[in-house]
Structures are given as C-alpha cells and as structure tokens.
mmCIF file of C-alpha atoms in Angstrom:
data_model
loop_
_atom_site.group_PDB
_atom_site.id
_atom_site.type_symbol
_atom_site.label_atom_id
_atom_site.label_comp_id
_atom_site.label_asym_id
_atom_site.label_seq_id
_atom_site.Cartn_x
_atom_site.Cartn_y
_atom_site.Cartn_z
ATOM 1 C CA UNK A 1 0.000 0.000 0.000
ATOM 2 C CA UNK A 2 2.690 2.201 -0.514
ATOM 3 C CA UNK A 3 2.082 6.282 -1.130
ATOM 4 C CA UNK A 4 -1.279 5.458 1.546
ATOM 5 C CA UNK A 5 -1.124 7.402 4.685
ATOM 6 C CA UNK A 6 -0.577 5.538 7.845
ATOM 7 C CA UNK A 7 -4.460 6.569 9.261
ATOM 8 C CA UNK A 8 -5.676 5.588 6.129
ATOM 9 C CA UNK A 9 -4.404 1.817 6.748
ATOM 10 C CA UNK A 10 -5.518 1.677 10.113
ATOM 11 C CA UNK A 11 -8.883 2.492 8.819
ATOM 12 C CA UNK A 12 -8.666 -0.199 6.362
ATOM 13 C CA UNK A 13 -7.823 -2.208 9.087
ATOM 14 C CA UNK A 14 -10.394 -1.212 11.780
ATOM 15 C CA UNK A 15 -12.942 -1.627 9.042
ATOM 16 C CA UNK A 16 -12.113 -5.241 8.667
ATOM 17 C CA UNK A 17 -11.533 -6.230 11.792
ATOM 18 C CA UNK A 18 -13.527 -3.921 13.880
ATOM 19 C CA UNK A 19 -16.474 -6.007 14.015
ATOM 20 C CA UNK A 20 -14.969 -9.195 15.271
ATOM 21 C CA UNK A 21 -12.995 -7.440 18.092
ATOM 22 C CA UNK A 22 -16.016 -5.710 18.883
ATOM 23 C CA UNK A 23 -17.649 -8.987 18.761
ATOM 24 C CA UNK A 24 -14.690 -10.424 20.988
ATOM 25 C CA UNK A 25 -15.021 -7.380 23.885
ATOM 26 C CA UNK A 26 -19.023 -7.279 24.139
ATOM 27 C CA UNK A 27 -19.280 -11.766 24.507
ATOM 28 C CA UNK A 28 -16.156 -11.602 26.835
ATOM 29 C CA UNK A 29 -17.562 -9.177 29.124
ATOM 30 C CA UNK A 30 -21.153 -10.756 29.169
ATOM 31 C CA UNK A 31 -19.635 -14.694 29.839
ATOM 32 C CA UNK A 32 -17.668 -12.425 32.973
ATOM 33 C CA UNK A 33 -20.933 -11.286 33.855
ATOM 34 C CA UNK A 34 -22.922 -14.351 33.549
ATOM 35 C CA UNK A 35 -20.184 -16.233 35.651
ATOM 36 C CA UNK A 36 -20.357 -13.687 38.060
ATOM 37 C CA UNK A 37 -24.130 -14.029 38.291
ATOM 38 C CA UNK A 38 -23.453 -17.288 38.676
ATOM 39 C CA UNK A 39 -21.647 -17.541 41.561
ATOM 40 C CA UNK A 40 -17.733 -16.649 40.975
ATOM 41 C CA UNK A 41 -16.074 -15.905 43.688
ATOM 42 C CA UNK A 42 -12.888 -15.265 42.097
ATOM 43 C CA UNK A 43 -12.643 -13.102 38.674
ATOM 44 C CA UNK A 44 -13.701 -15.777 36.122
ATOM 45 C CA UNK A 45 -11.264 -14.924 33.934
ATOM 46 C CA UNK A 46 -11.912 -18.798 32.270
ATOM 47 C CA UNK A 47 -15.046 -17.907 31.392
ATOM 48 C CA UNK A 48 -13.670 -14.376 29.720
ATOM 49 C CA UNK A 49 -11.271 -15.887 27.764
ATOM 50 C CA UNK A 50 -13.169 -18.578 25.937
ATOM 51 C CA UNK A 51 -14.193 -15.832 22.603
ATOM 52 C CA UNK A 52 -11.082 -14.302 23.065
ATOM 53 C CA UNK A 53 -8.996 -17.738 22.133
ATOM 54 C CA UNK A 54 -12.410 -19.476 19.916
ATOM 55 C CA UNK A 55 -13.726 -16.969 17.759
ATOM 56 C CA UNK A 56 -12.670 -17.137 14.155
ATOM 57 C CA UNK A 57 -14.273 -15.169 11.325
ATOM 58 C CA UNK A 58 -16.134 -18.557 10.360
ATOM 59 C CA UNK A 59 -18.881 -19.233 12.652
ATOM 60 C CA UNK A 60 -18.113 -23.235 11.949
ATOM 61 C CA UNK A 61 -14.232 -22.935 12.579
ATOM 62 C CA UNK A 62 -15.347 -21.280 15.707
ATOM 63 C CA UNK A 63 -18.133 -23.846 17.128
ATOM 64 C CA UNK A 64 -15.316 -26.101 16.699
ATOM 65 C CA UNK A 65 -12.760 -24.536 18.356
ATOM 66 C CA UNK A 66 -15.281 -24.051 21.159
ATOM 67 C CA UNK A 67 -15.921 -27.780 21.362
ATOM 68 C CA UNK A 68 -12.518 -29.015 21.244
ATOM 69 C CA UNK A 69 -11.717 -26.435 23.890
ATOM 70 C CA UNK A 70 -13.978 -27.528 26.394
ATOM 71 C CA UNK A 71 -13.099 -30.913 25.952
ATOM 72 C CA UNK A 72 -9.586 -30.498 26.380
ATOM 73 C CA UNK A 73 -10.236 -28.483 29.424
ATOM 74 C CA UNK A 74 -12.236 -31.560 30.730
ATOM 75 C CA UNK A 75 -9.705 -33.615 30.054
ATOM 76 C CA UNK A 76 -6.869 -31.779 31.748
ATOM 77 C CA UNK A 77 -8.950 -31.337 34.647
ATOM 78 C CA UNK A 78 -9.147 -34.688 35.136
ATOM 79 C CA UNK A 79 -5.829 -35.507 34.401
ATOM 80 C CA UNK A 80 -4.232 -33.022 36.522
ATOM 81 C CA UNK A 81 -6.570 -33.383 39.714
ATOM 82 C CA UNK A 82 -6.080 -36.996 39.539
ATOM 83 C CA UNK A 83 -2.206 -37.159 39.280
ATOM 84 C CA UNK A 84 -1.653 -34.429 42.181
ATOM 85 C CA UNK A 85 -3.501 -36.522 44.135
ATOM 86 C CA UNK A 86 -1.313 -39.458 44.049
ATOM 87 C CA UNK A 87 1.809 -37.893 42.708
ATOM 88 C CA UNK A 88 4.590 -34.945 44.353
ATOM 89 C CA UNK A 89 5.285 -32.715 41.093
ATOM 90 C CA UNK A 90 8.452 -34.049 40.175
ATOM 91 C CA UNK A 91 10.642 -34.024 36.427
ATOM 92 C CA UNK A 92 9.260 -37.549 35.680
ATOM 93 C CA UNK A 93 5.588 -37.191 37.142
ATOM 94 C CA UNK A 94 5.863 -33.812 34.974
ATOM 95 C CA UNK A 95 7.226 -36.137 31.990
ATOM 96 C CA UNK A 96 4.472 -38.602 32.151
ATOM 97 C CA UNK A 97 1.233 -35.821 32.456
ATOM 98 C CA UNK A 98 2.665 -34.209 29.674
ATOM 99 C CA UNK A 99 2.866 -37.200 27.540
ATOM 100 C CA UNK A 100 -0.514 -38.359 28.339
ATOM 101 C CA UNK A 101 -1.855 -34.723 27.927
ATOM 102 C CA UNK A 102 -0.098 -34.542 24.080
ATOM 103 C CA UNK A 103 -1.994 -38.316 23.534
ATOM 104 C CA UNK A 104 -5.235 -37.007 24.595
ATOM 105 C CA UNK A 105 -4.318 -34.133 22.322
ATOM 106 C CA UNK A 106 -4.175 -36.045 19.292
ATOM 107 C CA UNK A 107 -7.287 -38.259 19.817
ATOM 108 C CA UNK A 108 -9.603 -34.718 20.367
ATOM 109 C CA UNK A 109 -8.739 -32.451 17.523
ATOM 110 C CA UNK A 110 -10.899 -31.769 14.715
ATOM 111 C CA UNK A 111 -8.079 -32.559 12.098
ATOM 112 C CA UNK A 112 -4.230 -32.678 11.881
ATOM 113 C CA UNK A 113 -3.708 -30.140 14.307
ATOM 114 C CA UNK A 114 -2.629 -31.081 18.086
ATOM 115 C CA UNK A 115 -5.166 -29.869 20.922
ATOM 116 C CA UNK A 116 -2.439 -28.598 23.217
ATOM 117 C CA UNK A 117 -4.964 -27.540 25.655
ATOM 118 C CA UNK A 118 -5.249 -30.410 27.125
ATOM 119 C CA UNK A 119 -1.386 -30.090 27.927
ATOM 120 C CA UNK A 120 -2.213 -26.365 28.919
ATOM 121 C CA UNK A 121 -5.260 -27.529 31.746
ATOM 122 C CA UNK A 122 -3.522 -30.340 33.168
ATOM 123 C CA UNK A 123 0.133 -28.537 33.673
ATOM 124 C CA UNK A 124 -2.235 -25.347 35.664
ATOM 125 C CA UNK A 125 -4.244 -27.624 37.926
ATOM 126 C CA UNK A 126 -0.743 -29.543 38.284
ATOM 127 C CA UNK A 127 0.954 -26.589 39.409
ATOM 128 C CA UNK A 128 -1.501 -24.976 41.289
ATOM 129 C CA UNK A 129 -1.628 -24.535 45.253
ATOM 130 C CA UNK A 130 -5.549 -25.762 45.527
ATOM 131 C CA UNK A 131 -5.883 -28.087 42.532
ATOM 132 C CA UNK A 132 -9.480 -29.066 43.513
ATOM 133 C CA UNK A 133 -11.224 -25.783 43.653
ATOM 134 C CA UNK A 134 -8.716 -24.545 40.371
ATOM 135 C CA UNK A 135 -9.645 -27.038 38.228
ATOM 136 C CA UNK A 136 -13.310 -26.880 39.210
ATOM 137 C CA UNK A 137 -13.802 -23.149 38.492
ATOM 138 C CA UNK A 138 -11.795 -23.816 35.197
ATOM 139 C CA UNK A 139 -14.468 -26.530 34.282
ATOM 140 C CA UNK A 140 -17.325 -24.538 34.497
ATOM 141 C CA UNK A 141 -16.367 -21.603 33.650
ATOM 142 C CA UNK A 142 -15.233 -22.316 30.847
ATOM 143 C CA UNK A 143 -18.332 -24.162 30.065
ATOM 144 C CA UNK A 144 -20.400 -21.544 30.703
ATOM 145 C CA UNK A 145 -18.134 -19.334 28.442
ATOM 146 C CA UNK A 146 -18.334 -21.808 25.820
ATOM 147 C CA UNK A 147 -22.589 -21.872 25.878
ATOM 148 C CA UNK A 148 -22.557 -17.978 25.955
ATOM 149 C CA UNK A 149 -20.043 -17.266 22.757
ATOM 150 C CA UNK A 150 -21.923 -20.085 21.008
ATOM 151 C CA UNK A 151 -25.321 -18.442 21.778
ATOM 152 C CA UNK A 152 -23.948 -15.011 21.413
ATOM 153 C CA UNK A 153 -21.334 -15.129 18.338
ATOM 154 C CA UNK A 154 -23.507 -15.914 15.728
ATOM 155 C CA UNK A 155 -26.018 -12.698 16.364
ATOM 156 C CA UNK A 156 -23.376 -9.955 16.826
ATOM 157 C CA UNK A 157 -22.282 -8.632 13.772
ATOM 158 C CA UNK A 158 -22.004 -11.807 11.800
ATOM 159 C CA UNK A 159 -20.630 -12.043 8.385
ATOM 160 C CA UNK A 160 -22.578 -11.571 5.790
ATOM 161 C CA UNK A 161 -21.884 -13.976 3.346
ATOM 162 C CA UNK A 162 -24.099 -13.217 0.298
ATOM 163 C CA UNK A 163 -22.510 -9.373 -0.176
ATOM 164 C CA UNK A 164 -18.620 -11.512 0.284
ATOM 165 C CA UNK A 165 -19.876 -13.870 -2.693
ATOM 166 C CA UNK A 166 -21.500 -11.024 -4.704
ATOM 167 C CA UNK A 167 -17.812 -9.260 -3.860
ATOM 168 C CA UNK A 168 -16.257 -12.611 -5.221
ATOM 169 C CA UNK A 169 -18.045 -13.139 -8.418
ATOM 170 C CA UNK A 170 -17.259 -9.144 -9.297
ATOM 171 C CA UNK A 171 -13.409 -9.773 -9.313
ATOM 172 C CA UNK A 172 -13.614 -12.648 -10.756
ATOM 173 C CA UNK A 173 -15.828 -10.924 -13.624
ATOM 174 C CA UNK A 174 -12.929 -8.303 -13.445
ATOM 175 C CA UNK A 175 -10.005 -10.253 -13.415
ATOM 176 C CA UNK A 176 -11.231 -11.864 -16.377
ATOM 177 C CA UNK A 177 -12.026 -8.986 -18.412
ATOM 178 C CA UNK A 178 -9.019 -7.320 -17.977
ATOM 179 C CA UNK A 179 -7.291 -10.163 -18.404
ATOM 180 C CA UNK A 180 -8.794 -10.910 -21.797
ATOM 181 C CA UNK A 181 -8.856 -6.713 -22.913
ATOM 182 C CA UNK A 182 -5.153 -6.713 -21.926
ATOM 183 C CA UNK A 183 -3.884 -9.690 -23.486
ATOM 184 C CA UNK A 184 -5.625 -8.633 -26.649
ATOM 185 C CA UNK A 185 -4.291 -5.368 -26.498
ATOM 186 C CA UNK A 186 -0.624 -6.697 -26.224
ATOM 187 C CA UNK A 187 -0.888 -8.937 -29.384
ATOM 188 C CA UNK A 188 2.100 -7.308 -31.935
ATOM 189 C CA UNK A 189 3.776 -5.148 -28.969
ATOM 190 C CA UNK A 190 6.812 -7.649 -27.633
ATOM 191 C CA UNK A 191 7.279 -5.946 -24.736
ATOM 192 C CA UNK A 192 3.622 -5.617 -23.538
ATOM 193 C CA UNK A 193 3.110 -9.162 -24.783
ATOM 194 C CA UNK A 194 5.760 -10.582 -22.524
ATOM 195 C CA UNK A 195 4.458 -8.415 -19.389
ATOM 196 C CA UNK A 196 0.675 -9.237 -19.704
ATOM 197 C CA UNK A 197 1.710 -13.009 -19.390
ATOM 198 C CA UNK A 198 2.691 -12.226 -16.168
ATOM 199 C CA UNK A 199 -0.084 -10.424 -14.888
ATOM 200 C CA UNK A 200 -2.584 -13.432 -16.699
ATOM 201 C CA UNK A 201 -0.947 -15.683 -14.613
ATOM 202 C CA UNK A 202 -1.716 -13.495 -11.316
ATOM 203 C CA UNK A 203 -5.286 -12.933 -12.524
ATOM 204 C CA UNK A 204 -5.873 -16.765 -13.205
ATOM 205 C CA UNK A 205 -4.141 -17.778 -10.044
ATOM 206 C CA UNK A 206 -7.095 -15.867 -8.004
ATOM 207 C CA UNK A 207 -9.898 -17.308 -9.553
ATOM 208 C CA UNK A 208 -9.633 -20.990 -7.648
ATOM 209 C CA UNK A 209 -9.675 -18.550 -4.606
ATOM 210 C CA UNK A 210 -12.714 -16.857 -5.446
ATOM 211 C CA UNK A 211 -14.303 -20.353 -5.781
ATOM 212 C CA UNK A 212 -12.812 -21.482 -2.612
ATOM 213 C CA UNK A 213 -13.761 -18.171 -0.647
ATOM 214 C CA UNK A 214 -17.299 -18.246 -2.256
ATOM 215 C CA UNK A 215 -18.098 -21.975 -1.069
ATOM 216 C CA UNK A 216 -16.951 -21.071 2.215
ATOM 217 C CA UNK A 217 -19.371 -18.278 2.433
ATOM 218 C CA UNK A 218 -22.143 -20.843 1.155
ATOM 219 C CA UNK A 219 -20.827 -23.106 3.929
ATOM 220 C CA UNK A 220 -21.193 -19.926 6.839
ATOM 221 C CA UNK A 221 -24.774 -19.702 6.181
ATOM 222 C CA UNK A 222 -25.634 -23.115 8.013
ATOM 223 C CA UNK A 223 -24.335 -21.350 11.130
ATOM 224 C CA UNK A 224 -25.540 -17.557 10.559
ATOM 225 C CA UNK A 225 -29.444 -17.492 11.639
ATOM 226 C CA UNK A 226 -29.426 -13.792 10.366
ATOM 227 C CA UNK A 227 -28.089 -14.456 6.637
ATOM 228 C CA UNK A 228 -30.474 -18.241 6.084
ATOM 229 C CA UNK A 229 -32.901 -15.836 3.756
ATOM 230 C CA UNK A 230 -29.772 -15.460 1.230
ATOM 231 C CA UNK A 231 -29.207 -19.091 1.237
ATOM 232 C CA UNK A 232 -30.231 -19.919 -2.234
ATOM 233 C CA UNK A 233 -28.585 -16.973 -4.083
ATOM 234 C CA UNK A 234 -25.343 -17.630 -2.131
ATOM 235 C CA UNK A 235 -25.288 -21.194 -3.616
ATOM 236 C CA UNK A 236 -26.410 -19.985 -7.268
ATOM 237 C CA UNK A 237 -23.592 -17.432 -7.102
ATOM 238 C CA UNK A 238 -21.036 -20.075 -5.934
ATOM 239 C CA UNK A 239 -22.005 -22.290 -9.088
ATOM 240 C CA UNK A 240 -21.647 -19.123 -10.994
ATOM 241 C CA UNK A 241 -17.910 -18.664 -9.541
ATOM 242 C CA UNK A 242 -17.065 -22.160 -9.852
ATOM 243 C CA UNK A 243 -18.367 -22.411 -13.283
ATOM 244 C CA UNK A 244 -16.368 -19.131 -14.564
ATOM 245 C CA UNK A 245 -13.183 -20.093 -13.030
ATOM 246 C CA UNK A 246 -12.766 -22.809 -15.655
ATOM 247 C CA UNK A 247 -12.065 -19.877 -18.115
ATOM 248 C CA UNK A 248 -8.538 -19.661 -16.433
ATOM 249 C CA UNK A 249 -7.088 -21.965 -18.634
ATOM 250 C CA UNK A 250 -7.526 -20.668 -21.218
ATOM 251 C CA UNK A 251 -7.568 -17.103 -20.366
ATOM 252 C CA UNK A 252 -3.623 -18.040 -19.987
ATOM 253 C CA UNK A 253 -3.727 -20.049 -23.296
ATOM 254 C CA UNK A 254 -4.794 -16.758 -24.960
ATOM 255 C CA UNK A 255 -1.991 -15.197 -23.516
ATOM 256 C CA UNK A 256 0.535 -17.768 -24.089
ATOM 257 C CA UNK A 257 -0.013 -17.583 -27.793
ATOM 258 C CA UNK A 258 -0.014 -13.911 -27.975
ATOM 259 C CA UNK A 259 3.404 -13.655 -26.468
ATOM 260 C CA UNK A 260 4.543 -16.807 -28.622
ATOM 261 C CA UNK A 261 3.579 -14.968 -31.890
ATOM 262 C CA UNK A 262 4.262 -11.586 -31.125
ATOM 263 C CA UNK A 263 7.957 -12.900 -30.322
ATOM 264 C CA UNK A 264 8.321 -15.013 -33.300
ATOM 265 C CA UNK A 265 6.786 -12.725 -35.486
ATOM 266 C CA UNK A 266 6.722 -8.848 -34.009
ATOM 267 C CA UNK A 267 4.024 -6.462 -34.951
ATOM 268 C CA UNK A 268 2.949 -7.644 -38.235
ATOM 269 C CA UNK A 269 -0.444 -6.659 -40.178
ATOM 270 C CA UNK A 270 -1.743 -9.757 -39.917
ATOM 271 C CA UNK A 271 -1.112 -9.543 -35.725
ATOM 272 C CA UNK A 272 -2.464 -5.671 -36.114
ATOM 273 C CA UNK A 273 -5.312 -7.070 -37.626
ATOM 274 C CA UNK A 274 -6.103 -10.127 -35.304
ATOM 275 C CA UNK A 275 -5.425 -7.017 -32.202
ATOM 276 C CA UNK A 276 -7.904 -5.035 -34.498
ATOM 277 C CA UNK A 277 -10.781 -7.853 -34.893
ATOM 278 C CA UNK A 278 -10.234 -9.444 -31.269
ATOM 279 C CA UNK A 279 -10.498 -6.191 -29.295
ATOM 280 C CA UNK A 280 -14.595 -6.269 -29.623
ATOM 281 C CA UNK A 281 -14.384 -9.754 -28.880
ATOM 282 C CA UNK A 282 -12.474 -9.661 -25.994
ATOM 283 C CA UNK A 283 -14.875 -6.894 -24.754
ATOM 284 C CA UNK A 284 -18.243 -8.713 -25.626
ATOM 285 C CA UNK A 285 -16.717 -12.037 -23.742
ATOM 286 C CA UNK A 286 -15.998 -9.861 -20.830
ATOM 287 C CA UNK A 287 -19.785 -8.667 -20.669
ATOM 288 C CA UNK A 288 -20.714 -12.199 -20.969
ATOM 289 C CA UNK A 289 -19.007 -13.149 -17.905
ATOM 290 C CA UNK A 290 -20.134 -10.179 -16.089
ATOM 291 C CA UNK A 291 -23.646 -11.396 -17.132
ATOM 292 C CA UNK A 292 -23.292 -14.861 -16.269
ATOM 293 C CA UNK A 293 -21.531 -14.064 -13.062
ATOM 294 C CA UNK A 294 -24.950 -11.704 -12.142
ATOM 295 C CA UNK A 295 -27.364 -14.556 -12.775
ATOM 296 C CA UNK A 296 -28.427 -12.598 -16.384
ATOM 297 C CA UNK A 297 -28.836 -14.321 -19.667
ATOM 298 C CA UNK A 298 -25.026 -14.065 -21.348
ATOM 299 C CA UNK A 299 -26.357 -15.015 -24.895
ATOM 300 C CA UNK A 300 -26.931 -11.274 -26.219
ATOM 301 C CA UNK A 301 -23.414 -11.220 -25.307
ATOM 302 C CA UNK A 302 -21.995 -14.044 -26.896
ATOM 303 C CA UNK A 303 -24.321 -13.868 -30.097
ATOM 304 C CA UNK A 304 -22.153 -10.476 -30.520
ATOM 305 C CA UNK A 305 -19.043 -11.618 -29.494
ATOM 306 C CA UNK A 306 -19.204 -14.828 -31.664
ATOM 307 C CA UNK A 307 -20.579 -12.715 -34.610
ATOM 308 C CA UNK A 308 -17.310 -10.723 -34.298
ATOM 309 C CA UNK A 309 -15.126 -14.018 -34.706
ATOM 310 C CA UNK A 310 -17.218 -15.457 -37.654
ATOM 311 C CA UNK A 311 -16.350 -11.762 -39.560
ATOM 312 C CA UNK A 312 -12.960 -12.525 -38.286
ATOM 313 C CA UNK A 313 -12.394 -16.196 -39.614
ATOM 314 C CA UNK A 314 -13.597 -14.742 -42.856
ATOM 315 C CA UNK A 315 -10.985 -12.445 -42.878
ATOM 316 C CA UNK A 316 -8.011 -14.615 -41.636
ATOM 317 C CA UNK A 317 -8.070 -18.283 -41.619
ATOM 318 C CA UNK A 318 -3.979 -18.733 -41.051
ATOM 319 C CA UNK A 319 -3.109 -21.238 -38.348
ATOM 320 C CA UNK A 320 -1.892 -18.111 -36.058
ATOM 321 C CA UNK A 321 -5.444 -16.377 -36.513
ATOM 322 C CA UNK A 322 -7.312 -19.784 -35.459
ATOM 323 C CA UNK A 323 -5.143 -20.124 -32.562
ATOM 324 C CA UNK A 324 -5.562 -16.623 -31.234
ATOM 325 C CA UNK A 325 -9.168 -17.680 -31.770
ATOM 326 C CA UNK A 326 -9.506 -20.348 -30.101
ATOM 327 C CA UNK A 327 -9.329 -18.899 -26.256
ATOM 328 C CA UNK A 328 -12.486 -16.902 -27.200
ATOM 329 C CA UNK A 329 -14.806 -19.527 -28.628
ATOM 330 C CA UNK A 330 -13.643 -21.998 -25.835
ATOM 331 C CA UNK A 331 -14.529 -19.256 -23.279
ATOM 332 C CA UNK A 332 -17.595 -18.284 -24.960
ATOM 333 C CA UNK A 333 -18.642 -22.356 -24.815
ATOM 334 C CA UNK A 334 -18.483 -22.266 -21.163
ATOM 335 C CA UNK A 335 -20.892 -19.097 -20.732
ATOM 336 C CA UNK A 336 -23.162 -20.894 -23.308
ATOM 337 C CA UNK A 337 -23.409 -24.128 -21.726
ATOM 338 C CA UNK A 338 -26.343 -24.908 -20.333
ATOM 339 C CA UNK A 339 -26.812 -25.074 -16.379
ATOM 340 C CA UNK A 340 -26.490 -28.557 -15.177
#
C-alpha cells in the first residue's frame, strides 16, 4: 500500500476487523458477567477468555474450536486433579502428564492439528496450590463461556456472506475482463506481450480462490441465523464462480499464444489485424461473464461476441489467426453451456 497514509491503513484495518474485536469485547464481558451471576467468587477470567482464544471469522471454525476447547479443558482437569492426588510434582511425574496430555491431544482435535490444551489444563491444575477448587472453576467456567459465545457469536455482527460472494463473483468478472482486454491489447507489442503473461498468470491464479472463498461463504450460512434468507442466491452465485473459473485456462492459453507470436513474429499486419478484430471480442466475452456471473442471460453477449469471430475467420483463416481464436470460442462455450 505504498504512497497510503498511515491513518488511512488503520482504517482499512479497523474496518475489517472492527467487528470481530467488537464482537470479541461485548461476549467476553457478558460470559464475565454471567459467571459472576453465577456464583464466581474469584474473577472468572476462564469464562472471559473462551471468545477471546475461539472466535474465528467462520462461525463453523469457531463452534469447533469451542468444542474441542472444552473438551480439552475436561480432560486436563481430570488428568491433573487426579495425578496431584497421588503424585509430588516431580521431572518424571511432569514427563508422564505431559505425555498423556499430548496423547489425549491427538485423539480430540478436529483434524491434523494437536489440541495442546489439554497439555495447557492439566500442567495449571498440576501446578496450582488448591488443585481441587482450580480445576473446578476452570471446568465450568469455561463451560459456561463456551454456551454464551456459542449463543452469542452468531447474532453480533455476523458475516454476511451473500454481499462476500456477490464481492467474489465481481473480481472474478474483473479479473477476467481485464485479463482478456489486456492480453488482446498486447498482441504485436513484444514488450507488452511478454508483461501481460505475467499479470494473466496473477489474474488466473485468483480465480480458484474466489471459488474457494465463495463456497466457504455458502458453507457460513448453516451457522448464521441472520443471513439463512440469502441461502439460495449464495449457492447460485457459488455455481456461478465455480463455473467461470474454468475460463482460467484458457484465459492463460490466450496469452501464451499472444506472447509466442508476437515474439516469433513482431508487430505484423496480420497480428495488427487479429489485435484489431479481437479487441470487440475480448470486450463482448468480458460482458458475458459479467452477465453470467450476475445470474443474467449471457447469450446477447456471446451472439455479438461470436458474430465478431465469424467476420474474423472470414478475414483470416492462417493457423496463427485460429489459434488466437480459439481462447475466445472456448470461453464463450463455457458461458453458453447450459446449467447442469
């Protein structure tokens, strides 16, 4: 972000982030006050600090997080209570909790990832002076802090995933167009050629991401009472994503051959012309992406665009002109292609 001034990036930043600390601070401070409601007689700082380590910006990742949490605290309870009561801390009595802490670790995860908490719970009620009563209070306070941020998190300024995938199917409606504009553009210019290949690859290395991001909003909505209404177009507008990320290929085919021929040849007529009959192409294709990606019927789109690349083939039918062709009508075929 360079030439951006530094209060400009920190509101770039609060704006993104704001709402889940905000979200963190106002569910931390009611699980404090619901613990001390009831009955904490020290600060329930367990119960506080449940959002604080759980929350994640998917309401799924976090339910999860919360569950594994609250079993590993369960477990370390009962691991540590029950070895201080037979045990006097020592290296190997140390040795042996920890091990059996890391095994329960790896038996309640949700994946690949150790749960270290149960390492965490069991080395605090180990170490502290009143095991007991510590690793009580941890229990249910954390329990309680877990029922609160999973009753709470979901209501307080939740994501809203329909405006992310409406977000995600504009860039990827941009990155395409410019992609296909640009690369036209560069046909007969060796230099420009040889620089747009680089920036095709960027531009068709973010549309799998778009896809990715826009299935995990469809995914968010399961756990988002506030967002269920947008359900359905959340899911149409993933298919659309998914579907118009398969013009990557050969959005970098297109570019590929451009920089291929313009280096081999350099800016011949025939190349001016193909630059010169492509450019409405490229620019029709791009609306018919656009139009796909917005639910809207692509064909007035493509009728033109494909209209431009019959006048086209009537003007050059050399091997370099069918190739530079190609990219189009393959793209086009995708927006045509009828919804499965």
């Amino acid at each position: 972000m360079t030439g951006v001034s530094p209060w400009t990036r920190v509101r770039s930043r609060l704006r993104a982030q704001g709402p889940a600390a905000a979200r963190i601070l106002v569910i931390a401070v009611v699980c404090w006050q619901a613990a001390l409601w009831a009955g904490a007689v020290q600060p329930p700082v367990f119960a506080a600090i449940v959002p604080v380590l759980c929350l994640r910006g998917d309401s799924a990742s976090s339910l999860t997080a919360l569950l594994l949490r609250i079993l590993g605290v369960m477990a370390g309870v009962a691991l540590g209570v029950t070895v201080v009561h037979f045990f006097r801390p020592t290296t190997a009595v140390l040795a042996v909790v920890m091990g059996l802490a890391l095994l329960c670790g790896t038996v309640i995860t949700s994946g690949t990832t150790l749960n270290v908490q149960v390492a965490v719970t069991s080395l605090l009620v180990f170490a502290n002076p009143s095991p007991d009563s510590y690793g009580f209070a941890r229990l249910w306070e954390n329990a309680l802090g877990g029922a609160v941020t999973a009753v709470l998190a979901p209501l307080l300024w939740p994501r809203n995933p329909y405006q992310e995938a409406v977000t995600l199917a504009r860039r990827c409606a941009d990155d395409l167009t410019r992609g296909l504009v640009r690369s036209t553009h560069a046909i007969g210019s060796p230099d420009a050629a040889y620089a747009n290949r680089t920036h095709t690859q960027a531009d068709a290395d973010r549309l799998p991401g778009y896809a990715d991001k826009a299935r995990e909003a469809e995914k968010a909505m399961r756990f988002n009472p506030l967002r269920r209404r947008h359900r359905t177009e959340v899911t149409e507008l993933s298919d659309r994503i998914d579907r118009t990320a398969e013009a990557g290929p050969h959005l970098l085919a297109l570019a590929a051959e451009v920089d291929f021929f313009t280096a081999r040849d350099g800016p011949t007529p025939a190349l001016s012309r193909a630059r010169t009959a492509l450019l409405p192409v490229a620019e029709a294709t791009g609306r018919a992406l656009k139009a796909l990606l917005e639910g809207r019927d692509p064909h007035q789109d493509t009728a033109t665009a494909r209209a431009a690349l019959a006048r086209y083939r009537k003007e050059d039918g050399a091997p370099v002109a069918v190739l530079l062709r190609r990219p189009f009508t393959k793209i086009l075929d995708l927006c045509d292609r009828p919804r499965s």
